[in-house]
PDB file of C-alpha atoms and ligand atoms in Angstrom:
ATOM      1  CA  MET G   1     221.900  99.746 118.470  1.00  0.00           C
ATOM      2  CA  ALA G   2     219.579  96.755 118.580  1.00  0.00           C
ATOM      3  CA  PHE G   3     219.262  94.367 121.493  1.00  0.00           C
ATOM      4  CA  VAL G   4     218.437  90.694 121.606  1.00  0.00           C
ATOM      5  CA  GLY G   5     217.081  88.646 124.489  1.00  0.00           C
ATOM      6  CA  CYS G   6     217.955  85.081 125.432  1.00  0.00           C
ATOM      7  CA  GLN G   7     214.896  82.857 125.294  1.00  0.00           C
ATOM      8  CA  ASP G   8     216.364  80.517 127.895  1.00  0.00           C
ATOM      9  CA  CYS G   9     217.593  82.810 130.664  1.00  0.00           C
ATOM     10  CA  ASP G  10     216.218  86.251 129.699  1.00  0.00           C
ATOM     11  CA  ALA G  11     219.666  87.850 129.436  1.00  0.00           C
ATOM     12  CA  VAL G  12     219.588  90.934 127.185  1.00  0.00           C
ATOM     13  CA  VAL G  13     222.652  91.905 125.171  1.00  0.00           C
ATOM     14  CA  GLU G  14     223.574  94.210 122.316  1.00  0.00           C
ATOM     15  CA  GLU G  15     222.957  92.404 119.041  1.00  0.00           C
ATOM     16  CA  PRO G  16     226.290  90.917 118.005  1.00  0.00           C
ATOM     17  CA  ASP G  17     227.623  90.759 114.450  1.00  0.00           C
ATOM     18  CA  VAL G  18     227.273  87.190 113.279  1.00  0.00           C
ATOM     19  CA  PRO G  19     228.667  85.884 109.976  1.00  0.00           C
ATOM     20  CA  ASP G  20     226.338  83.974 107.627  1.00  0.00           C
ATOM     21  CA  GLY G  21     225.929  80.402 108.791  1.00  0.00           C
ATOM     22  CA  GLY G  22     226.954  81.305 112.345  1.00  0.00           C
ATOM     23  CA  SER G  23     224.992  81.512 115.585  1.00  0.00           C
ATOM     24  CA  ALA G  24     224.910  83.973 118.458  1.00  0.00           C
ATOM     25  CA  ILE G  25     225.269  82.048 121.731  1.00  0.00           C
ATOM     26  CA  CYS G  26     224.305  83.320 125.195  1.00  0.00           C
ATOM     27  CA  LEU G  27     227.399  83.679 127.378  1.00  0.00           C
ATOM     28  CA  ARG G  28     225.402  83.179 130.540  1.00  0.00           C
ATOM     29  CA  CYS G  29     223.555  79.927 129.771  1.00  0.00           C
ATOM     30  CA  GLY G  30     224.815  78.735 126.379  1.00  0.00           C
ATOM     31  CA  GLY G  31     221.391  79.089 124.744  1.00  0.00           C
ATOM     32  CA  THR G  32     221.094  80.258 121.131  1.00  0.00           C
ATOM     33  CA  PHE G  33     220.038  83.861 120.535  1.00  0.00           C
ATOM     34  CA  PHE G  34     219.626  83.480 116.782  1.00  0.00           C
ATOM     35  CA  ARG G  35     221.186  81.841 113.783  1.00  0.00           C
ATOM     36  CA  ARG G  36     222.214  83.366 110.487  1.00  0.00           C
ATOM     37  CA  GLN G  37     221.135  81.344 107.460  1.00  0.00           C
ATOM     38  CA  ARG G  38     224.010  80.176 105.305  1.00  0.00           C
ATOM     39  CA  ARG G  39     223.862  81.358 101.693  1.00  0.00           C
ATOM     40  CA  THR G  40     220.386  82.741 102.264  1.00  0.00           C
ATOM     41  CA  VAL G  41     220.541  84.944  99.157  1.00  0.00           C
ATOM     42  CA  GLU G  42     221.532  82.094  96.818  1.00  0.00           C
ATOM     43  CA  PHE G  43     218.977  79.600  98.171  1.00  0.00           C
ATOM     44  CA  THR G  44     216.196  82.177  98.245  1.00  0.00           C
ATOM     45  CA  LEU G  45     216.999  83.341  94.729  1.00  0.00           C
ATOM     46  CA  ALA G  46     217.088  79.780  93.332  1.00  0.00           C
ATOM     47  CA  LEU G  47     213.762  78.910  94.961  1.00  0.00           C
ATOM     48  CA  THR G  48     212.150  82.180  93.874  1.00  0.00           C
ATOM     49  CA  MET G  49     213.219  81.599  90.266  1.00  0.00           C
ATOM     50  CA  SER G  50     211.725  78.084  90.414  1.00  0.00           C
ATOM     51  CA  ALA G  51     208.558  79.544  91.933  1.00  0.00           C
ATOM     52  CA  ALA G  52     208.366  82.108  89.098  1.00  0.00           C
ATOM     53  CA  ILE G  53     208.507  79.366  86.439  1.00  0.00           C
ATOM     54  CA  LEU G  54     205.902  77.253  88.265  1.00  0.00           C
ATOM     55  CA  PHE G  55     203.681  80.320  88.681  1.00  0.00           C
ATOM     56  CA  VAL G  56     203.788  81.056  84.941  1.00  0.00           C
ATOM     57  CA  VAL G  57     202.945  77.417  84.128  1.00  0.00           C
ATOM     58  CA  ALA G  58     200.164  77.421  86.746  1.00  0.00           C
ATOM     59  CA  ASN G  59     198.591  80.444  85.056  1.00  0.00           C
ATOM     60  CA  ALA G  60     199.283  79.709  81.405  1.00  0.00           C
ATOM     61  CA  TYR G  61     198.010  76.140  81.186  1.00  0.00           C
ATOM     62  CA  PRO G  62     194.596  74.610  81.926  1.00  0.00           C
ATOM     63  CA  PHE G  63     194.025  73.781  85.524  1.00  0.00           C
ATOM     64  CA  LEU G  64     191.336  71.224  84.941  1.00  0.00           C
ATOM     65  CA  SER G  65     189.501  69.882  81.948  1.00  0.00           C
ATOM     66  CA  PHE G  66     185.925  68.701  82.246  1.00  0.00           C
ATOM     67  CA  GLU G  67     184.360  66.298  79.825  1.00  0.00           C
ATOM     68  CA  MET G  68     180.598  66.250  79.846  1.00  0.00           C
ATOM     69  CA  GLN G  69     178.471  64.732  77.061  1.00  0.00           C
ATOM     70  CA  GLY G  70     181.376  64.765  74.665  1.00  0.00           C
ATOM     71  CA  GLN G  71     182.130  68.404  75.295  1.00  0.00           C
ATOM     72  CA  VAL G  72     185.474  69.347  76.805  1.00  0.00           C
ATOM     73  CA  THR G  73     185.899  72.523  78.837  1.00  0.00           C
ATOM     74  CA  HIS G  74     189.316  73.784  79.938  1.00  0.00           C
ATOM     75  CA  THR G  75     189.613  75.912  83.028  1.00  0.00           C
ATOM     76  CA  THR G  76     192.561  78.120  83.860  1.00  0.00           C
ATOM     77  CA  LEU G  77     193.135  79.974  87.106  1.00  0.00           C
ATOM     78  CA  ALA G  78     192.040  83.245  85.499  1.00  0.00           C
ATOM     79  CA  SER G  79     189.008  81.832  83.691  1.00  0.00           C
ATOM     80  CA  GLY G  80     187.936  80.006  86.865  1.00  0.00           C
ATOM     81  CA  THR G  81     188.147  83.259  88.809  1.00  0.00           C
ATOM     82  CA  ALA G  82     186.266  85.115  86.069  1.00  0.00           C
ATOM     83  CA  ALA G  83     183.542  82.433  86.097  1.00  0.00           C
ATOM     84  CA  LEU G  84     183.091  82.894  89.847  1.00  0.00           C
ATOM     85  CA  TRP G  85     182.751  86.639  89.291  1.00  0.00           C
ATOM     86  CA  GLU G  86     180.173  86.162  86.536  1.00  0.00           C
ATOM     87  CA  GLN G  87     178.153  83.866  88.790  1.00  0.00           C
ATOM     88  CA  GLY G  88     177.875  86.782  91.204  1.00  0.00           C
ATOM     89  CA  ARG G  89     180.217  85.264  93.786  1.00  0.00           C
ATOM     90  CA  TYR G  90     182.186  88.486  94.017  1.00  0.00           C
ATOM     91  CA  ALA G  91     183.703  87.943  97.459  1.00  0.00           C
ATOM     92  CA  VAL G  92     184.936  84.444  96.621  1.00  0.00           C
ATOM     93  CA  ALA G  93     186.256  85.581  93.230  1.00  0.00           C
ATOM     94  CA  ALA G  94     188.099  88.502  94.828  1.00  0.00           C
ATOM     95  CA  LEU G  95     189.558  86.258  97.540  1.00  0.00           C
ATOM     96  CA  VAL G  96     190.720  83.656  95.021  1.00  0.00           C
ATOM     97  CA  PHE G  97     192.267  86.375  92.861  1.00  0.00           C
ATOM     98  CA  LEU G  98     194.044  87.931  95.845  1.00  0.00           C
ATOM     99  CA  THR G  99     195.349  84.753  97.477  1.00  0.00           C
ATOM    100  CA  THR G 100     196.260  82.685  94.429  1.00  0.00           C
ATOM    101  CA  ILE G 101     197.185  85.207  91.736  1.00  0.00           C
ATOM    102  CA  LEU G 102     197.948  88.692  93.041  1.00  0.00           C
ATOM    103  CA  ALA G 103     199.719  87.951  96.347  1.00  0.00           C
ATOM    104  CA  PRO G 104     201.971  85.160  94.991  1.00  0.00           C
ATOM    105  CA  ALA G 105     202.776  87.240  91.879  1.00  0.00           C
ATOM    106  CA  LEU G 106     203.777  90.225  93.996  1.00  0.00           C
ATOM    107  CA  GLN G 107     205.700  88.055  96.439  1.00  0.00           C
ATOM    108  CA  ILE G 108     207.656  86.305  93.664  1.00  0.00           C
ATOM    109  CA  GLY G 109     208.205  89.437  91.566  1.00  0.00           C
ATOM    110  CA  LEU G 110     209.332  91.632  94.458  1.00  0.00           C
ATOM    111  CA  LEU G 111     211.587  88.924  95.916  1.00  0.00           C
ATOM    112  CA  LEU G 112     213.331  88.572  92.555  1.00  0.00           C
ATOM    113  CA  TYR G 113     213.612  92.352  92.354  1.00  0.00           C
ATOM    114  CA  VAL G 114     215.176  92.657  95.823  1.00  0.00           C
ATOM    115  CA  VAL G 115     217.251  89.472  96.107  1.00  0.00           C
ATOM    116  CA  GLY G 116     218.487  89.268  92.485  1.00  0.00           C
ATOM    117  CA  PRO G 117     220.583  92.462  92.654  1.00  0.00           C
ATOM    118  CA  ILE G 118     221.962  91.474  96.098  1.00  0.00           C
ATOM    119  CA  HIS G 119     223.283  88.285  94.524  1.00  0.00           C
ATOM    120  CA  LEU G 120     225.028  90.441  91.914  1.00  0.00           C
ATOM    121  CA  ALA G 121     226.432  92.632  94.706  1.00  0.00           C
ATOM    122  CA  GLY G 122     224.054  95.466  93.868  1.00  0.00           C
ATOM    123  CA  ARG G 123     220.967  97.099  95.208  1.00  0.00           C
ATOM    124  CA  ALA G 124     217.700  97.689  93.368  1.00  0.00           C
ATOM    125  CA  PRO G 125     216.188 101.187  93.552  1.00  0.00           C
ATOM    126  CA  GLY G 126     213.329 101.179  96.040  1.00  0.00           C
ATOM    127  CA  ALA G 127     214.478  97.851  97.488  1.00  0.00           C
ATOM    128  CA  VAL G 128     213.473  98.846 101.020  1.00  0.00           C
ATOM    129  CA  VAL G 129     209.867  99.537 100.019  1.00  0.00           C
ATOM    130  CA  ALA G 130     209.771  96.433  97.818  1.00  0.00           C
ATOM    131  CA  PHE G 131     211.030  94.187 100.597  1.00  0.00           C
ATOM    132  CA  ARG G 132     208.496  95.584 103.027  1.00  0.00           C
ATOM    133  CA  TRP G 133     205.803  94.561 100.545  1.00  0.00           C
ATOM    134  CA  VAL G 134     207.261  91.058 100.314  1.00  0.00           C
ATOM    135  CA  GLU G 135     206.698  90.665 104.040  1.00  0.00           C
ATOM    136  CA  ARG G 136     203.247  92.216 103.734  1.00  0.00           C
ATOM    137  CA  CYS G 137     202.139  89.860 100.934  1.00  0.00           C
ATOM    138  CA  ARG G 138     203.266  86.664 102.614  1.00  0.00           C
ATOM    139  CA  PRO G 139     200.196  86.164 104.845  1.00  0.00           C
ATOM    140  CA  TRP G 140     197.941  86.685 101.809  1.00  0.00           C
ATOM    141  CA  SER G 141     199.652  84.071  99.757  1.00  0.00           C
ATOM    142  CA  MET G 142     197.397  81.139 100.678  1.00  0.00           C
ATOM    143  CA  MET G 143     197.280  78.909  97.659  1.00  0.00           C
ATOM    144  CA  GLU G 144     196.820  75.778  99.764  1.00  0.00           C
ATOM    145  CA  VAL G 145     193.388  77.049 100.822  1.00  0.00           C
ATOM    146  CA  PHE G 146     192.460  77.395  97.176  1.00  0.00           C
ATOM    147  CA  LEU G 147     193.811  73.930  96.419  1.00  0.00           C
ATOM    148  CA  ILE G 148     191.639  72.395  99.138  1.00  0.00           C
ATOM    149  CA  GLY G 149     188.643  74.245  97.681  1.00  0.00           C
ATOM    150  CA  ILE G 150     189.397  72.803  94.254  1.00  0.00           C
ATOM    151  CA  LEU G 151     189.660  69.279  95.661  1.00  0.00           C
ATOM    152  CA  VAL G 152     186.322  69.643  97.460  1.00  0.00           C
ATOM    153  CA  ALA G 153     184.690  70.892  94.247  1.00  0.00           C
ATOM    154  CA  LEU G 154     186.221  67.978  92.348  1.00  0.00           C
ATOM    155  CA  VAL G 155     184.727  65.391  94.659  1.00  0.00           C
ATOM    156  CA  LYS G 156     181.305  66.969  94.098  1.00  0.00           C
ATOM    157  CA  LEU G 157     181.726  67.135  90.320  1.00  0.00           C
ATOM    158  CA  ALA G 158     183.177  63.666  89.974  1.00  0.00           C
ATOM    159  CA  ASP G 159     179.790  62.002  89.315  1.00  0.00           C
ATOM    160  CA  MET G 160     178.667  64.643  86.814  1.00  0.00           C
ATOM    161  CA  ALA G 161     181.652  64.973  84.559  1.00  0.00           C
ATOM    162  CA  GLU G 162     184.916  63.365  83.741  1.00  0.00           C
ATOM    163  CA  ILE G 163     187.682  65.498  85.171  1.00  0.00           C
ATOM    164  CA  VAL G 164     191.215  65.571  83.852  1.00  0.00           C
ATOM    165  CA  PRO G 165     193.824  67.401  85.942  1.00  0.00           C
ATOM    166  CA  GLY G 166     195.819  69.820  83.800  1.00  0.00           C
ATOM    167  CA  LEU G 167     199.492  70.720  83.798  1.00  0.00           C
ATOM    168  CA  ALA G 168     198.721  73.864  85.799  1.00  0.00           C
ATOM    169  CA  LEU G 169     197.367  71.805  88.692  1.00  0.00           C
ATOM    170  CA  TRP G 170     200.677  69.940  89.054  1.00  0.00           C
ATOM    171  CA  ALA G 171     202.622  73.188  88.772  1.00  0.00           C
ATOM    172  CA  PHE G 172     200.398  74.591  91.482  1.00  0.00           C
ATOM    173  CA  VAL G 173     200.963  71.601  93.767  1.00  0.00           C
ATOM    174  CA  LEU G 174     204.738  72.118  93.385  1.00  0.00           C
ATOM    175  CA  LEU G 175     204.482  75.888  93.722  1.00  0.00           C
ATOM    176  CA  ILE G 176     203.102  75.728  97.264  1.00  0.00           C
ATOM    177  CA  PRO G 177     206.147  74.070  98.919  1.00  0.00           C
ATOM    178  CA  THR G 178     208.528  76.030  96.673  1.00  0.00           C
ATOM    179  CA  LEU G 179     207.099  79.352  97.766  1.00  0.00           C
ATOM    180  CA  ALA G 180     207.033  78.192 101.393  1.00  0.00           C
ATOM    181  CA  GLY G 181     210.710  77.289 100.928  1.00  0.00           C
ATOM    182  CA  THR G 182     211.621  80.851  99.957  1.00  0.00           C
ATOM    183  CA  SER G 183     210.305  81.970 103.344  1.00  0.00           C
ATOM    184  CA  ALA G 184     212.170  79.179 105.141  1.00  0.00           C
ATOM    185  CA  PHE G 185     215.525  80.080 103.562  1.00  0.00           C
ATOM    186  CA  LEU G 186     215.073  83.824 103.584  1.00  0.00           C
ATOM    187  CA  ASP G 187     216.835  85.549 106.460  1.00  0.00           C
ATOM    188  CA  PRO G 188     215.246  89.022 106.464  1.00  0.00           C
ATOM    189  CA  GLU G 189     218.049  90.415 108.656  1.00  0.00           C
ATOM    190  CA  ILE G 190     220.631  89.641 105.985  1.00  0.00           C
ATOM    191  CA  VAL G 191     218.480  91.222 103.279  1.00  0.00           C
ATOM    192  CA  TRP G 192     217.900  94.366 105.392  1.00  0.00           C
ATOM    193  CA  ARG G 193     221.646  94.594 106.013  1.00  0.00           C
ATOM    194  CA  GLU G 194     222.386  94.284 102.272  1.00  0.00           C
ATOM    195  CA  ILE G 195     219.829  96.825 101.143  1.00  0.00           C
ATOM    196  CA  GLY G 196     221.058  99.170 103.822  1.00  0.00           C
ATOM    197  CA  ASP G 197     217.976  99.970 105.811  1.00  0.00           C
ATOM    198  CA  LEU G 198     219.489 101.521 108.904  1.00  0.00           C
ATOM    199  CA  GLU G 199     216.455 102.776 110.765  1.00  0.00           C
TER     200      GLU G 199
HETATM  201 ZN1  LIG B   1     220.880  82.705 128.205  1.00  0.00          ZN
END
């Protein structure tokens, strides 16, 4: 049996069963132990599906186009990462690949894999392991850092070349809050309960 502590008066009680959308209230002081997100599965699933579409667009279309002396160069996320690697900036290339491609892809893919079947009243095989990886990937999903890097590079390049933001850049800008939203709506307790991890 799990226990929860009151943050206001330090009372410790056995974790009560709380329906979705409800709150557990401390009987001693009236403080809130915790809240259960309402419709967490539906909101998380909808946001994750939006994130998946934005992620595909962010990777499939040019990120930026440079025009220099009449020559136009298109850069995608992958080709930008590959260019960094070829320039010998291995650490930066690896970090960009991890934080903007691999971690978000895993986070989105595994969330869909775990939360999708729950919505359909089912349970994916290996859901417990998959959901653990979702939580593990989250800190590595740092696309905003990459975006800031891009903006800094743009300011430097602005005098040398004409820069046209591509569709992928806008998808990326939208992807950041969308992916953050999946974390905001996701109530891990409800997911653990549904996938039946009883350790
Ligand atoms: Zn209390």
